[in-house]
Amino acid sequence: MIEIQPLTRHIGGRLTGIDARRLLTPEEVKAVDAGMEEYAVLVLPDQNITDEQQLAFTANFGPFQDGANSTERRQELRLDPAFADVSNLDKTGQKLARDDRRRMASLGNRLWHSDASFRVVPANYSILSGRVVVTKGGNTEFADMRAAYDALDPATKAEVENMICEHSLIFSRAQLGFEAYRPDELAGMKPVRHRLVRTHPTTGRKSLFLSAHIGTIVGWPQPEALAFIRDLTEHATQEQFVYSHRWTQHDLVIWDNRTTMHRVRRYDDLGTVRDLRRTTTRGDGPTTEQVAL
Ligand code: OGA
Ligand code: MN
């Protein structure tokens, strides 16, 4: 029997009664989708899955997001390109060195973000499998962008209703002072436009589409835009909207990037191994029209 226990007042549920290693029935897929609509983040404990099983599980929830991964060259990847490698390891299984540029890029995950918000069609679900977890630090935190929207005052809700933001990996990484790009990487980093307020297609609930990848608001001077986005982010990530996930090995955590932001907390990545593997489903379409930049 499928059961979901709430993890906080607004966000997060612990789902038991599904074996992610096996083919899901249509009823099970529906139950997960329904759980996601309610909780936005689901934790499925004890899912000791292989890469192949994770790919098959993910396919139940839509097409795969392309380019959800970093900008690494294929030959440098440790995992099948359908995965985002959320580890501190290189291709040979060695921990990345302190000054490795791949490590620098992955430090962007320490900022509150929504996966692939820098793509014209951003992600729906992210599905993250804890293969090797750490005992100190390394929690993944999730903030509920529906509850954050609901808690805005009416004047702010009216102000943000039709606001359009520009997102790019360049913006999030620049926040950490990372600017060393190869020309072939820059091609995939052109800013894309997204609505700041999104409406969930089935629940009809509105949410704030915030992300560290935001670099400006269309029609605003950039400093004013970034100051405002910072205020909204501070509002949206207050403790009452957050679930902090402490990892146990073989946890499978699913979140909806339309309705949440997430970030990883600091851990000793130079001294301990953390191997998490993410698959990602692609959203239903652009959130707004694009312009040629
Ligand atoms: C991700 C991510 C956070 C973590 O997988 O998209 O941001 O806990 N991971 O490593
Ligand atoms: Mn992420």
XYZ file of C-alpha atoms and ligand atoms in Angstrom:
304
model
C 0.000 0.000 0.000
C 1.301 3.455 -0.931
C 1.549 5.803 2.016
C 2.825 9.366 2.312
C 3.764 10.969 5.614
C 4.143 14.768 5.617
C 7.626 16.003 6.541
C 6.802 19.667 7.312
C 3.744 21.915 7.348
C 4.011 22.959 3.673
C 6.471 20.809 1.786
C 7.874 17.279 1.611
C 6.411 13.810 2.032
C 7.942 10.424 2.813
C 6.513 7.916 0.368
C 6.590 4.172 1.076
C 5.013 1.226 -0.718
C 6.650 1.608 -4.136
C 9.676 -0.321 -5.406
C 11.452 1.988 -7.874
C 13.494 -0.948 -9.227
C 10.423 -2.508 -10.836
C 8.155 -1.405 -13.636
C 5.539 0.886 -12.099
C 1.839 0.339 -12.702
C -0.130 3.305 -14.090
C -1.781 3.590 -10.652
C 1.600 3.878 -8.975
C 2.704 6.574 -11.422
C -0.524 8.455 -10.692
C 0.028 8.132 -6.964
C 3.523 9.627 -7.266
C 2.241 12.499 -9.437
C -0.578 13.149 -6.964
C 1.918 13.095 -4.096
C 4.133 15.549 -5.974
C 1.201 17.894 -6.525
C 0.524 17.936 -2.823
C 4.020 17.810 -1.288
C 6.311 19.100 -4.136
C 9.112 16.911 -2.716
C 8.888 13.177 -2.083
C 11.456 11.047 -0.275
C 11.401 7.340 -1.154
C 13.636 5.509 1.332
C 15.442 2.201 0.695
C 15.614 2.396 -3.113
C 18.857 0.597 -3.921
C 18.685 1.147 -7.683
C 21.063 0.831 -10.616
C 21.526 3.529 -13.243
C 19.356 1.532 -15.672
C 16.567 1.250 -13.103
C 16.747 4.961 -12.364
C 16.438 5.751 -16.088
C 13.415 3.437 -16.402
C 11.786 4.902 -13.283
C 12.311 8.440 -14.584
C 10.772 7.643 -17.974
C 7.408 7.151 -16.202
C 7.224 10.870 -15.563
C 7.960 12.376 -18.955
C 10.712 12.924 -21.515
C 14.251 13.540 -20.305
C 15.586 17.065 -19.972
C 18.531 17.597 -22.260
C 21.331 19.804 -21.142
C 20.207 19.551 -17.514
C 23.774 18.552 -16.839
C 26.686 20.909 -16.635
C 28.621 21.987 -19.688
C 31.193 19.174 -19.417
C 32.469 17.555 -22.567
C 30.999 14.086 -23.076
C 34.329 12.308 -22.879
C 34.865 13.754 -19.405
C 31.601 12.386 -18.026
C 31.616 9.653 -15.376
C 27.976 8.711 -15.984
C 25.635 8.189 -18.920
C 24.882 11.670 -20.363
C 21.236 11.303 -19.314
C 22.454 11.811 -15.729
C 23.558 14.936 -13.958
C 26.575 13.826 -11.951
C 25.967 15.288 -8.501
C 29.141 13.861 -6.987
C 32.594 15.117 -6.112
C 34.250 12.513 -8.346
C 35.979 12.523 -11.699
C 35.700 9.874 -14.403
C 38.143 7.560 -12.650
C 36.358 7.831 -9.300
C 38.939 10.176 -7.748
C 37.776 13.145 -5.717
C 38.005 16.427 -7.652
C 40.940 18.606 -6.655
C 40.291 21.829 -4.788
C 40.861 24.040 -7.820
C 39.261 21.756 -10.433
C 36.944 23.832 -12.607
C 34.278 21.105 -12.464
C 34.308 21.478 -8.691
C 34.023 25.252 -9.055
C 31.029 24.834 -11.345
C 29.308 22.380 -8.985
C 29.615 24.857 -6.109
C 26.740 26.664 -7.847
C 24.491 24.012 -6.255
C 25.087 25.732 -2.926
C 22.898 28.631 -4.147
C 19.103 28.338 -4.083
C 18.052 27.325 -7.596
C 15.619 25.487 -9.826
C 17.224 22.884 -12.097
C 17.682 23.833 -15.738
C 15.857 27.150 -15.297
C 18.518 28.383 -17.763
C 16.814 26.348 -20.528
C 13.913 27.623 -22.665
C 12.004 24.518 -21.572
C 13.037 24.092 -17.950
C 12.778 20.918 -15.856
C 9.730 19.373 -14.256
C 10.939 16.647 -11.900
C 14.440 16.034 -10.635
C 15.044 12.524 -9.297
C 18.130 12.237 -7.116
C 19.504 8.924 -5.929
C 21.819 8.756 -2.919
C 24.415 6.133 -3.857
C 27.094 7.238 -1.373
C 26.142 9.829 1.218
C 28.087 11.758 3.839
C 27.446 11.803 7.560
C 28.416 15.437 8.169
C 26.813 18.281 6.201
C 25.573 17.794 2.645
C 21.876 18.186 3.428
C 19.724 19.147 0.477
C 17.242 21.881 1.353
C 13.977 22.510 -0.473
C 11.859 25.658 -0.353
C 8.167 25.745 -1.267
C 7.588 28.389 -3.940
C 3.779 27.927 -3.719
C 3.663 28.746 -0.029
C 6.131 31.584 -0.653
C 3.857 33.030 -3.349
C 0.755 32.670 -1.170
C 2.484 34.572 1.635
C 3.228 37.662 -0.511
C 1.133 40.735 0.195
C -1.489 41.614 -2.455
C 0.498 44.582 -3.839
C 3.591 42.447 -4.431
C 1.477 39.694 -5.991
C 0.067 42.247 -8.444
C 3.522 43.642 -9.164
C 5.101 40.267 -9.975
C 2.109 38.778 -11.816
C 3.456 39.330 -15.350
C 7.115 39.827 -14.576
C 9.635 38.163 -16.916
C 13.137 37.215 -15.749
C 16.241 36.257 -17.689
C 18.077 33.117 -16.568
C 21.540 31.838 -17.483
C 24.223 29.652 -15.932
C 26.502 32.635 -16.406
C 24.514 34.622 -13.823
C 24.516 31.960 -11.093
C 28.183 31.174 -11.489
C 29.132 34.857 -11.591
C 27.658 35.132 -8.081
C 30.543 32.924 -6.972
C 33.091 34.711 -9.117
C 33.313 31.900 -11.645
C 33.819 33.295 -15.117
C 36.275 31.008 -16.910
C 34.378 29.684 -19.907
C 35.432 27.994 -23.103
C 33.887 29.516 -26.247
C 32.011 26.265 -26.943
C 30.429 26.457 -23.472
C 29.276 30.036 -23.854
C 27.158 29.096 -26.860
C 24.780 27.135 -24.600
C 24.568 29.868 -21.979
C 22.547 32.592 -23.668
C 19.946 34.013 -21.285
C 16.415 32.618 -21.598
C 13.175 34.213 -20.441
C 10.735 32.880 -17.868
C 7.664 34.133 -16.095
C 8.305 34.823 -12.426
C 4.830 33.617 -11.507
C 3.883 30.212 -12.821
C 0.596 28.372 -12.520
C 0.712 24.613 -12.028
C -1.137 22.995 -14.949
C -3.206 20.587 -12.846
C -3.508 22.125 -9.386
C -3.879 25.698 -10.657
C -1.701 26.890 -7.774
C 0.605 29.811 -8.414
C 4.260 29.727 -7.446
C 7.359 31.907 -7.677
C 9.832 30.736 -10.304
C 12.967 31.978 -8.560
C 16.475 30.676 -9.176
C 20.109 31.674 -8.716
C 20.256 31.574 -12.516
C 18.231 34.812 -12.718
C 20.333 37.739 -13.930
C 17.742 40.441 -14.531
C 14.075 41.332 -14.938
C 12.992 42.423 -18.407
C 12.558 46.204 -18.489
C 14.369 46.824 -15.189
C 17.865 48.152 -14.550
C 19.922 45.110 -13.577
C 20.994 46.227 -10.064
C 17.395 47.046 -9.123
C 16.262 43.714 -10.541
C 18.874 41.740 -8.642
C 18.161 43.559 -5.391
C 14.458 42.726 -5.778
C 15.152 39.091 -6.702
C 17.353 38.872 -3.625
C 14.519 40.184 -1.437
C 12.073 37.697 -2.929
C 14.553 34.849 -2.483
C 15.064 35.800 1.152
C 11.307 35.833 1.660
C 10.809 32.526 -0.155
C 13.468 30.605 1.738
C 12.367 31.395 5.282
C 12.476 28.408 7.589
C 8.717 27.904 7.535
C 8.839 27.149 3.773
C 11.852 24.804 3.922
C 12.372 21.066 4.257
C 15.985 20.079 4.937
C 16.794 16.564 3.786
C 19.458 14.654 5.639
C 20.574 11.845 3.343
C 20.487 8.132 4.130
C 22.070 5.828 1.574
C 19.566 4.658 -1.090
C 17.161 7.527 -0.567
C 15.488 8.495 -3.825
C 14.308 12.103 -3.652
C 11.982 13.624 -6.233
C 11.222 17.335 -6.450
C 9.195 19.512 -8.766
C 11.350 22.326 -10.160
C 8.235 24.300 -11.101
C 7.182 24.702 -7.494
C 10.384 24.475 -5.431
C 13.945 25.730 -5.157
C 16.741 23.695 -3.623
C 20.374 23.941 -2.563
C 23.036 21.685 -1.057
C 24.754 22.594 2.196
C 28.507 22.539 2.623
C 30.285 19.244 3.297
C 33.869 17.993 3.279
C 34.095 17.223 -0.435
C 37.890 17.131 -0.395
C 37.972 14.477 2.338
C 34.832 12.358 1.862
C 32.953 10.878 -1.101
C 29.387 11.912 -1.899
C 27.887 10.218 -4.943
C 24.394 11.364 -5.887
C 22.985 10.823 -9.370
C 20.213 12.905 -10.861
C 17.822 12.260 -13.700
C 15.537 15.059 -14.818
C 12.301 15.315 -16.763
C 11.641 18.087 -19.200
C 8.881 20.625 -18.659
C 5.775 20.952 -20.798
C 7.045 23.945 -22.791
C 8.482 27.469 -22.545
C 6.939 29.620 -19.800
C 6.912 32.674 -22.083
C 8.012 33.897 -25.496
C 11.734 34.198 -26.194
C 13.546 36.956 -28.013
C 16.590 36.592 -30.208
C 19.484 37.924 -28.103
C 20.840 18.758 -7.966
C 21.389 19.524 -6.842
C 21.997 19.221 -4.549
C 22.784 18.245 -3.761
O 20.978 17.535 -7.964
O 20.220 19.354 -8.837
O 21.332 20.728 -6.833
O 22.313 17.869 -2.690
N 21.884 18.778 -5.864
O 23.868 17.878 -4.183
Mn 20.051 21.362 -8.570
